[in-house]
XYZ file of C-alpha atoms in Angstrom:
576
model
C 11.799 16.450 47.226
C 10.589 20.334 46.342
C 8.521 20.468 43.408
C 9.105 23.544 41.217
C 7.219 26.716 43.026
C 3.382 27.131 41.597
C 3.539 23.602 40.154
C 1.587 22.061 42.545
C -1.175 24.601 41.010
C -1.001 22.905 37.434
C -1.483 19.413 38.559
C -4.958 19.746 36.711
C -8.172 19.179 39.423
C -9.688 17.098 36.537
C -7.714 15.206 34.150
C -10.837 12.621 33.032
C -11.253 15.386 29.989
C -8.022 14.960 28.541
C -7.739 11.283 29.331
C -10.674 9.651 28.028
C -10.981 11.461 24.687
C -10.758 9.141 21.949
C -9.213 10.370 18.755
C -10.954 8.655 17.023
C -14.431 9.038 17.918
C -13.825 12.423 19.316
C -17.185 13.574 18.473
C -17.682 15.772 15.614
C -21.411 17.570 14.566
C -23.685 16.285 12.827
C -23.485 16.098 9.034
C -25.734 19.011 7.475
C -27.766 18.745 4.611
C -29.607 21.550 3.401
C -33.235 20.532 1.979
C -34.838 22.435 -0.940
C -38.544 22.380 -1.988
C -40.530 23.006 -4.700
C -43.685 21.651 -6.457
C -45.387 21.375 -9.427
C -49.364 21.607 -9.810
C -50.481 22.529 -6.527
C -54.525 22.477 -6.114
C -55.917 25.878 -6.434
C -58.073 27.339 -3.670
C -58.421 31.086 -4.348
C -60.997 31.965 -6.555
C -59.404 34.849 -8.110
C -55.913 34.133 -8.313
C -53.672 31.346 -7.877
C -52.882 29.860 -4.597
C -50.009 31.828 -2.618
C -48.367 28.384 -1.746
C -46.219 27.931 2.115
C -44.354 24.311 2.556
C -43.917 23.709 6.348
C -41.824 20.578 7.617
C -42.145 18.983 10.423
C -39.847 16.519 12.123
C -40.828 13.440 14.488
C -39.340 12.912 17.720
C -38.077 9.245 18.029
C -39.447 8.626 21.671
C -42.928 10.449 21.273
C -43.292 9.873 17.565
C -44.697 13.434 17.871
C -44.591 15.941 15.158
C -43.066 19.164 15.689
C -42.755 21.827 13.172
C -39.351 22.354 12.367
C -39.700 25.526 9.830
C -41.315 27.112 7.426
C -40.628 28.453 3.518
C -41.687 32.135 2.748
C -45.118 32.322 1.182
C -44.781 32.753 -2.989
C -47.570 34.810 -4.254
C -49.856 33.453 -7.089
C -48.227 30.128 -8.115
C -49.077 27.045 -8.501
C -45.662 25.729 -8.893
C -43.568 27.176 -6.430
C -39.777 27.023 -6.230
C -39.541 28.019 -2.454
C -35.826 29.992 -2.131
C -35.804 29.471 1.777
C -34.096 26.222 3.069
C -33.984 23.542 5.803
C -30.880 22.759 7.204
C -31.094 19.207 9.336
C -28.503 17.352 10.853
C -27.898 14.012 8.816
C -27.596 10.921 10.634
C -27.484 7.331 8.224
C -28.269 5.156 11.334
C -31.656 6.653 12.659
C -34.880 6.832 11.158
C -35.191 10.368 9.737
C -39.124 10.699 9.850
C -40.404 13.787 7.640
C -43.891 15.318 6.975
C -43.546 18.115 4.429
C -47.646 19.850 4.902
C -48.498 22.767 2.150
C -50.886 25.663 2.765
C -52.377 28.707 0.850
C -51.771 31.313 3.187
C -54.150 34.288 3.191
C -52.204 37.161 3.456
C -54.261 38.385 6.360
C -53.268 35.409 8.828
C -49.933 34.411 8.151
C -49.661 32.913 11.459
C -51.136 29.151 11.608
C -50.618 28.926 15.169
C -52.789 31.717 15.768
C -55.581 30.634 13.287
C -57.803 27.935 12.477
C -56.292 26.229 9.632
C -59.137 26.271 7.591
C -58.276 30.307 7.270
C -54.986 28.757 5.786
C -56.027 26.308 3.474
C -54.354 23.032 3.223
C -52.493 21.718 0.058
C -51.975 18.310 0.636
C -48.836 16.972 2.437
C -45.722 14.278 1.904
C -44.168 11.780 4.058
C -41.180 10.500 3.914
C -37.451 9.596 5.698
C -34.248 11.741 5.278
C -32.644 8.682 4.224
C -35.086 8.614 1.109
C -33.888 11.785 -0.099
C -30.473 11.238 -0.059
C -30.826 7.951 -1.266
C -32.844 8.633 -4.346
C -30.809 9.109 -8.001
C -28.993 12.478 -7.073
C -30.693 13.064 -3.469
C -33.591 14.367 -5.229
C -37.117 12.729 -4.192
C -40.374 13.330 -6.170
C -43.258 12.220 -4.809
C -47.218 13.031 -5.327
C -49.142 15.244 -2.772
C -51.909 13.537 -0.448
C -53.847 13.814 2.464
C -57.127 15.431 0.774
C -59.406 13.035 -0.048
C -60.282 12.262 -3.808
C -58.025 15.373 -4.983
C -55.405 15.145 -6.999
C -52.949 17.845 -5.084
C -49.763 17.675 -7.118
C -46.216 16.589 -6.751
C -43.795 17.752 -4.597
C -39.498 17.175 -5.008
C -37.043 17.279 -1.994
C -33.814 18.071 -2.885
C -30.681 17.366 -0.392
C -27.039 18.927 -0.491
C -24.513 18.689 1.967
C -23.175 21.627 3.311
C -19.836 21.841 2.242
C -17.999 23.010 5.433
C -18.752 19.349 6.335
C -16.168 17.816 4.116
C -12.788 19.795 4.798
C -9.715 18.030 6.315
C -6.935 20.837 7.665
C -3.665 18.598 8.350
C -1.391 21.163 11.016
C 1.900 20.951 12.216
C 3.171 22.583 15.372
C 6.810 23.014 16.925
C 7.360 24.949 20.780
C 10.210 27.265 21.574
C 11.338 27.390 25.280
C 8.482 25.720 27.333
C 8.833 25.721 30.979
C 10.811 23.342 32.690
C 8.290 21.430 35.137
C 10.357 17.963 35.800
C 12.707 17.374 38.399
C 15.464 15.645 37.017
C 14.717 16.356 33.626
C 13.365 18.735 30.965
C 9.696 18.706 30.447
C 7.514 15.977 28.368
C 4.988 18.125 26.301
C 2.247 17.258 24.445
C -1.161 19.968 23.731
C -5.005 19.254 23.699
C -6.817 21.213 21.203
C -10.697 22.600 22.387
C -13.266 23.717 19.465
C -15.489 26.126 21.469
C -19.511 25.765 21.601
C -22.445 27.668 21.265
C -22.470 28.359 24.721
C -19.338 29.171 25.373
C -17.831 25.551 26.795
C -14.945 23.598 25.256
C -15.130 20.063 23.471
C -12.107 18.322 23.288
C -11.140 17.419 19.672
C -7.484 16.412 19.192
C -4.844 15.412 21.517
C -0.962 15.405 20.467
C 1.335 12.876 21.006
C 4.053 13.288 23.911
C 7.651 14.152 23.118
C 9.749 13.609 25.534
C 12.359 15.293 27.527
C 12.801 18.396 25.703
C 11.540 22.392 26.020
C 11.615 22.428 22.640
C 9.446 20.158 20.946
C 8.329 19.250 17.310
C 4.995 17.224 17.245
C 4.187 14.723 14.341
C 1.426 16.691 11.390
C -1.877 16.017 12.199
C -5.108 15.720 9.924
C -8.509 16.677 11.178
C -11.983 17.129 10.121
C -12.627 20.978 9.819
C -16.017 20.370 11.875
C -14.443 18.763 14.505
C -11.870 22.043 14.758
C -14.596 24.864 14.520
C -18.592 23.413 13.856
C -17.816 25.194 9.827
C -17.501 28.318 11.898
C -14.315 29.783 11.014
C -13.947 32.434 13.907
C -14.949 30.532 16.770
C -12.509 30.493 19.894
C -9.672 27.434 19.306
C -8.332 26.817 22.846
C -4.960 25.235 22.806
C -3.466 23.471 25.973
C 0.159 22.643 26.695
C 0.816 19.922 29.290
C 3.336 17.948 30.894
C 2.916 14.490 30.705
C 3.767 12.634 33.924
C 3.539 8.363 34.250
C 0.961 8.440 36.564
C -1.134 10.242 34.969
C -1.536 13.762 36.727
C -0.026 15.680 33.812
C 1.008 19.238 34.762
C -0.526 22.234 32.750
C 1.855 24.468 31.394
C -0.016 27.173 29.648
C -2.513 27.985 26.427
C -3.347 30.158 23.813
C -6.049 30.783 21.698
C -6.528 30.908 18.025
C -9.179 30.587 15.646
C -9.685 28.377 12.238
C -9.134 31.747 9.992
C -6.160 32.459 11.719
C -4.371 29.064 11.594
C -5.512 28.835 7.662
C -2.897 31.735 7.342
C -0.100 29.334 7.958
C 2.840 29.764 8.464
C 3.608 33.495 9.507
C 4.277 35.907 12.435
C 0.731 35.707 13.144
C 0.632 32.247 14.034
C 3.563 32.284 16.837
C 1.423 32.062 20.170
C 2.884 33.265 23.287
C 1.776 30.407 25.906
C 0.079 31.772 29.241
C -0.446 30.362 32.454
C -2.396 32.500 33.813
C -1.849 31.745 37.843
C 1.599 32.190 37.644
C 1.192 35.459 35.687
C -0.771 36.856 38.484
C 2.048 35.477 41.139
C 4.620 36.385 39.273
C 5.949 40.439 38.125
C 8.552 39.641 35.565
C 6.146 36.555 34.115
C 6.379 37.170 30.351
C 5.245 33.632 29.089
C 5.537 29.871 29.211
C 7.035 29.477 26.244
C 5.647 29.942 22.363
C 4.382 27.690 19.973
C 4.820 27.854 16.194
C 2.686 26.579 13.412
C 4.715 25.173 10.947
C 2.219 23.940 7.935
C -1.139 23.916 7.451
C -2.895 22.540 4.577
C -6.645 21.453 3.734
C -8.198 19.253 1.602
C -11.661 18.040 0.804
C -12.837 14.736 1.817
C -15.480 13.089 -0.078
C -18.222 11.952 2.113
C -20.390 9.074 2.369
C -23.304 11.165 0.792
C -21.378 12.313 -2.107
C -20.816 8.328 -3.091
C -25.029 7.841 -2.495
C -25.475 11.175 -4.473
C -23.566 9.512 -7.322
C -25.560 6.608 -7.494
C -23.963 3.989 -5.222
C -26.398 1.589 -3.806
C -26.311 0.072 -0.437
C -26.977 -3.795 -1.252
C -28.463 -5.366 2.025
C -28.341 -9.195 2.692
C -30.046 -10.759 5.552
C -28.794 -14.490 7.292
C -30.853 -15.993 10.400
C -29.704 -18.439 12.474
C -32.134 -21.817 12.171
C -30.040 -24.187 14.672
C -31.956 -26.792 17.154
C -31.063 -24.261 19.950
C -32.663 -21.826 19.110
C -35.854 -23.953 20.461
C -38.982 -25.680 18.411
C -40.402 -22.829 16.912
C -43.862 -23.711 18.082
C -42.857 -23.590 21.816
C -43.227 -19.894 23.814
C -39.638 -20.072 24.604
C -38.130 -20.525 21.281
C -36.167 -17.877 20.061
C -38.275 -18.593 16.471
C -41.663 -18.503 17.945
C -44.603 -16.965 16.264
C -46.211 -14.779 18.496
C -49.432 -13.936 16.522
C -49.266 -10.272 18.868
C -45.406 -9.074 18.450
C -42.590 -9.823 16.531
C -39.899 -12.232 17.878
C -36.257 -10.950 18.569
C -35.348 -11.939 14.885
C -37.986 -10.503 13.719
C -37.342 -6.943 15.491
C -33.837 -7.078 15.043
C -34.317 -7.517 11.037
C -36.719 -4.823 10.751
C -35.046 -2.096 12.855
C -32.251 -2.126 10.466
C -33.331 -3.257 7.585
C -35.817 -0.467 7.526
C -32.954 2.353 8.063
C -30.837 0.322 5.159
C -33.479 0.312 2.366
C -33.467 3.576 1.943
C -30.229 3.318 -0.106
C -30.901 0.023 -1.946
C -33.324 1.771 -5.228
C -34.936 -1.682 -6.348
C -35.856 -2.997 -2.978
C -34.906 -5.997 -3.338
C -33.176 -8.195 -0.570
C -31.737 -11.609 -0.635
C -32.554 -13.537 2.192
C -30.665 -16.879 3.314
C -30.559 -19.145 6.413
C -28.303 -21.125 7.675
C -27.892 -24.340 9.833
C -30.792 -26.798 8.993
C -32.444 -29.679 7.798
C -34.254 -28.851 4.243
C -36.851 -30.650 2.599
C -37.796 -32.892 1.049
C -34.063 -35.373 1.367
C -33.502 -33.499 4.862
C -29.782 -32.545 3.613
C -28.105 -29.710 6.314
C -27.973 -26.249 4.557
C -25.626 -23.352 5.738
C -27.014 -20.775 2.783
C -30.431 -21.672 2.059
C -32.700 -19.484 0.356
C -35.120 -18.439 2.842
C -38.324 -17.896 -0.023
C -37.383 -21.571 -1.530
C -35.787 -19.930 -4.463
C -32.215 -20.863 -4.998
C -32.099 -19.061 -8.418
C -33.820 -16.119 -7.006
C -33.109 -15.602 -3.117
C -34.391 -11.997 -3.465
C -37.358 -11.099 -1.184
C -39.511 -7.620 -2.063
C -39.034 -5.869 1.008
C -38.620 -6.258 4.518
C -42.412 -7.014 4.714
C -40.955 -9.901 1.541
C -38.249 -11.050 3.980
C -40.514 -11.189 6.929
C -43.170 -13.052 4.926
C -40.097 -15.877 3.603
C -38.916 -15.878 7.483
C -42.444 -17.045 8.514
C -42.769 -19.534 5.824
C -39.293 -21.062 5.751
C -40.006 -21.837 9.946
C -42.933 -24.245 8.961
C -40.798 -26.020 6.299
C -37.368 -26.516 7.025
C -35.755 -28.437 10.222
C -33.647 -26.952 12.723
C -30.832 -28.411 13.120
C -27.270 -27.347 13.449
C -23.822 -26.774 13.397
C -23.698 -22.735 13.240
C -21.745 -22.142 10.437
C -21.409 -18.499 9.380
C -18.533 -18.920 6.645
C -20.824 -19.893 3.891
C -22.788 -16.718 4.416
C -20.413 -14.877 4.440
C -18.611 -16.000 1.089
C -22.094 -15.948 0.196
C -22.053 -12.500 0.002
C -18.397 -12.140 -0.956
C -19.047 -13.371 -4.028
C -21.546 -11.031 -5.068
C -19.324 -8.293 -3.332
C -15.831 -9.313 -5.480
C -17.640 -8.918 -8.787
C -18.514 -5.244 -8.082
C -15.556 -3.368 -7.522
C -15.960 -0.360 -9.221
C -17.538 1.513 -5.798
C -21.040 0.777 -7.867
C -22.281 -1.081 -4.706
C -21.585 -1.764 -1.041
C -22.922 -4.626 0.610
C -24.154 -5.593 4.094
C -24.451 -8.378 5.553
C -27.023 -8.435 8.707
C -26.592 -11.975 10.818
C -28.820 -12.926 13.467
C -27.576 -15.687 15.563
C -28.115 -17.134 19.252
C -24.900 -17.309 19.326
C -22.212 -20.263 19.631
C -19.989 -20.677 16.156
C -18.845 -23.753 15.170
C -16.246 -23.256 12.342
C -14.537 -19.949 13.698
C -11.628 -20.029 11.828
C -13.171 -20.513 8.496
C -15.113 -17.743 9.458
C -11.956 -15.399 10.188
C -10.197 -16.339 7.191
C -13.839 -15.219 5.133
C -14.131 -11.702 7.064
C -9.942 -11.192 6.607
C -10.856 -12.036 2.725
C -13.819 -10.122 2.894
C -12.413 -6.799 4.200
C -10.926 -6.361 1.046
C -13.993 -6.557 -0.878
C -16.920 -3.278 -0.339
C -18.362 -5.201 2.222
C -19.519 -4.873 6.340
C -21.051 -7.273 8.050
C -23.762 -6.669 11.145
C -24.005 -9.700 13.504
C -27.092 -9.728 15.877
C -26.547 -12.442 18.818
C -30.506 -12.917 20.442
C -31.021 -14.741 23.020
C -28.771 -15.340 26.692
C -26.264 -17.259 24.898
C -21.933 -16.207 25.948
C -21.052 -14.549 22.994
C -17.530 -13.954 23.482
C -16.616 -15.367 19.831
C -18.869 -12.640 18.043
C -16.768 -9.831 20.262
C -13.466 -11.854 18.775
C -14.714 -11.270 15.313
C -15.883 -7.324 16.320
C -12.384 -6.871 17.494
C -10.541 -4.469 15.749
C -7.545 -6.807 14.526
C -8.638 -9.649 13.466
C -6.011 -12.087 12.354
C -6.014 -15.681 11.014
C -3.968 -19.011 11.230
C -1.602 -17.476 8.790
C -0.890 -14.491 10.348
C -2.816 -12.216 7.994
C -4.404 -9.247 9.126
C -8.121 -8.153 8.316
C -7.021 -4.833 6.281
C -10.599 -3.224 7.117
C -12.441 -3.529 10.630
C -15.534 -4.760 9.307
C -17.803 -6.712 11.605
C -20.052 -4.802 13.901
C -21.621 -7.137 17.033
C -23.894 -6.795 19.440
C -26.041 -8.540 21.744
C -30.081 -7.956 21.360
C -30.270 -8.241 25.015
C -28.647 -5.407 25.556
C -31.797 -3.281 23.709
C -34.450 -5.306 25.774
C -36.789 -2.321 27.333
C -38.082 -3.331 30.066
C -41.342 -1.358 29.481
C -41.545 -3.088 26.807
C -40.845 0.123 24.575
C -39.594 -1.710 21.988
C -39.519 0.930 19.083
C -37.063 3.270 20.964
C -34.925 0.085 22.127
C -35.210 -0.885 18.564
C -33.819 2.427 17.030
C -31.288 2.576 19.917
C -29.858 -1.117 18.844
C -30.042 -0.496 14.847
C -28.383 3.033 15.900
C -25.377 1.006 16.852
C -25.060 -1.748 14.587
C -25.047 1.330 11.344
C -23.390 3.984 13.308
C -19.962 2.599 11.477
C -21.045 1.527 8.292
C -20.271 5.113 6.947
C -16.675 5.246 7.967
C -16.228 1.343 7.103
C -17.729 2.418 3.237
C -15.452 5.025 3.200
C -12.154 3.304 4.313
C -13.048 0.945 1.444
C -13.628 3.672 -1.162
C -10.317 5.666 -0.301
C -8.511 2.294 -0.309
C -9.383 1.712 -3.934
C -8.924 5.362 -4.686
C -12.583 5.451 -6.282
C -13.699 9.036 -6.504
C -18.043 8.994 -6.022
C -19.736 9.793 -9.294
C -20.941 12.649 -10.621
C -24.586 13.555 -9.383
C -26.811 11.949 -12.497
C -28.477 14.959 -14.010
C -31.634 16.424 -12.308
C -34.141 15.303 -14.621
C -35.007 13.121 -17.031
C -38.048 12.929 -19.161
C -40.985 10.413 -18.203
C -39.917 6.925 -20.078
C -35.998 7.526 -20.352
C -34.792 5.726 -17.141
C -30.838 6.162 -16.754
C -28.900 3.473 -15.193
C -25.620 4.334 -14.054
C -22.895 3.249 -15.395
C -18.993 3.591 -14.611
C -17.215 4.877 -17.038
């Protein structure tokens, strides 16, 4: 059997691009927030005017822990209180560990370099560290915070403002329709479906959207599609759009019929004569004399709207509400023994231990009062020796809260040298545990996670289905942790993306996020870059899982609190 002349050409060398992109995943930039700076009774070092006040920032590399600068403000003249106009733009991310040093100099006008000076010639001002996440996650992503780092001086305050750039938060939705495609089946006409490619900085395609196929005609009409602006362009409206037409073919080896190109600006024309693209193949335009095109595709709407984001809900005053659960069953080994899974190394921390802190430290940024309940689950308490599956881990039963992760690290420690372990692993009562608190604060207020560390086997899974289906309905995720070498093929059950109980109902939010410590063991022993790396994964979706809930409920994020409020009036925020 002949195959259409120059077809042979289009069967594409390397199909893995258009196969393996996931729509849903399909990797968009970074979030940008845009930091402002300014301060408020800066030490003064020149003796006959006021100091002429730089803020440089610099950011710390998560391997190296190194600082590098990352920019600098211009240099105000003669203030002591400078509002700096020039801004840092960093890329956002809630699951690492945003590490910040914000260092102020006088600058002498004669060596505005400090690379190329002592810095004694520039004197220094005092300096601030904090995380990213503690700007945004302060009342209206503003962070004040006093100046140190000179000895016995008083150097001032300094406030960090965040705002997200709003090119981040635009959805486009597009439809398209093609007139007179070529034919490139056999027996019938063509199945077409088009990739879309936002171009880069230097000058290669990303793969952001794939159509679906429609089949057997030259003349199709695709479904509407929404996307994130970012994902189209990177916010920048006239970058190269690279559009794709294929057939699709069963086995994979789709045939390329032509592109076109386009740009965001042009497409946000709509519908017009300017957005009717002639589609080219470009080999069988040079083969070819009379080649006028492959066939055209129309846009046929185009709309945008703005998504809230995740950081507009924190902005408003939303607190993340973080609950911790470890696992105290027999076999997890006597805690006094090397091998246990509990055991006190007086040098490092155990894989509970790590596990806890690594995201617990990324979480508290968003949780203003610092204050974490802490519960355990599976043994023998004293003094009757009666099995608990939500024990308080400080003792407390009217007051689980711990201050701190130091707090719940402290109430880990303690709990280990009173309680038994015993068993069965029972994570349904930790999880309504939570659900509880969760169902009486629906008002997109508060979100809560829920961070489980287990060595693994469950005991009552189907209680615990029907709590997660219950509990995707409430502004809830829940993180489970398995340590040790247990099989932990129930926690990827519950991490599965439909999870259903005996009744048939479906979880209406994907919720649970699993994975296995194990997987994070360095084996150098590195364990604060395995540690990032493993609470990196477990947070990555808590964003998109906050925001599923919130558009569910319709609940729009509250306005920003206003910017300041005089020393003694706190505001609490309140729906309205």
């Amino acid at each position: 059997m002949e195959m259409p002349e120059g077809d042979v050409m289009d069967k594409l060398e390397d199909m893995s691009s258009v196969y393996d992109f996931d729509p849903i995943t399909g990797n968009i930039p970074a979030t940008k927030v845009e930091i402002t700076v300014s301060c408020r009774n800066l030490l003064d070092k020149d003796t006959f005017s006021k100091s002429d006040p730089m803020c440089v920032l610099y950011t710390q590399g998560v391997e190296t822990k190194q600082w590098r600068e990352f920019g600098r403000t211009e240099v105000i003249d003669n203030t002591l209180n400078p509002d700096f106009v020039r801004k840092y733009i960093l890329d956002y991310f809630f699951e690492e560990k945003q590490n910040l040093r914000f260092d102020l100099y006088d600058v002498d006008s004669k060596s505005p370099d400090l690379s190329k000076h002592p810095a004694e010639l520039n004197d220094f001002l005092g300096q601030m560290f904090c995380t990213l996440g503690e700007i945004v996650g302060s009342p209206g992503s503003r962070l004040e915070k006093p100046l140190g780092g000179i000895p016995g001086k008083k150097c001032g305050t300094i406030i960090v403002s965040a705002e997200e750039l709003s090119n981040c938060r635009d959805s486009a939705t597009l439809q398209f329709c093609a007139n007179k495609l070529d034919k490139k089946d056999f027996f019938g006409k063509s199945d077409p479906f088009m990739v879309f490619f936002r171009s880069n900085e230097d000058g290669t395609f990303t793969i952001c959207h794939k159509t679906e196929v429609v089949k057997n005609t030259l003349n199709p009409v695709w479904q509407p599609f929404t996307i994130p602006v970012r994902a189209l362009c990177n916010g920048d409206y006239d970058r190269t759009i690279k559009v794709e037409v294929y057939d699709w073919d069963r086995d994979g080896s789709h045939d390329f019929i032509g592109d076109f190109t386009t740009s965001y600006r042009e497409l946000a024309r709509g519908q017009s004569q300017f957005n009717v693209y002639e589609v080219i193949n470009t080999k069988k335009k040079m083969k070819k004399k009379k080649y006028v095109n492959s066939g055209t595709v129309t846009l046929l709407s185009f709309s945008v709207e703005s998504e809230f984001t995740f950081l507009d809900y924190i902005k408003g005053g939303t607190q993340l509400n973080f609950t911790v659960a470890i696992d105290f069953t027999a076999s997890n080994g006597n805690p006094s023994q090397s091998t246990s899974l509990h055991y006190m190394n007086p040098y490092q921390l155990n894989a509970y231990a790590m596990a806890l802190k690594a995201v617990g430290e990324i979480i508290q940024d968003y949780d203003s009062d610092k204050m974490f309940p802490a519960l355990g689950f599976g043994a023998k308490l004293p003094p009757d020796g009666r099995v608990s599956h939500e024990f308080p881990l400080n003792g407390n039963i009217e007051n689980p809260y711990c201050n701190g992760i130091e707090g719940i690290l402290e109430a880990y420690h303690q709990s280990l040298k009173t309680v038994q372990l015993y068993g069965p692993t029972n994570f349904a009562p930790v999880v309504n545990h939570v659900a509880k608190y969760a169902a009486a604060v629906q008002d997109g207020s508060q979100y809560f996670v829920l961070l489980i560390i287990t060595d693994g086997v469950i005991s009552d899974m189907a209680q615990t289905k029907e709590a997660i289906v219950n509990s995707a309905k409430l502004p809830m995720s829940i993180i489970i942790v398995g340590v040790g070498q247990a099989e932990f093929d129930a926690m990827v059950e519950l991490d599965g993306d439909d999870i259903r109980i005996s009744s048939g109902k479906l979880a209406e939010r994907d919720i649970v996020q699993f994975v296995p410590f194990r997987d994070y063991m360095d084996r150098t022993g590195n364990h604060v870059l395995s540690m990032a790396r493993l609470a990196k994964d477990v947070l990555a979706e808590i964003p998109d899982q906050f925001i599923s809930y919130m558009k569910s409920r319709g609940i729009k994020p509250n306005p920003a609190p206003p910017p300041y409020t005089p020393p003694g009036h706190t505001h609490h925020h309140t729906q309205i």
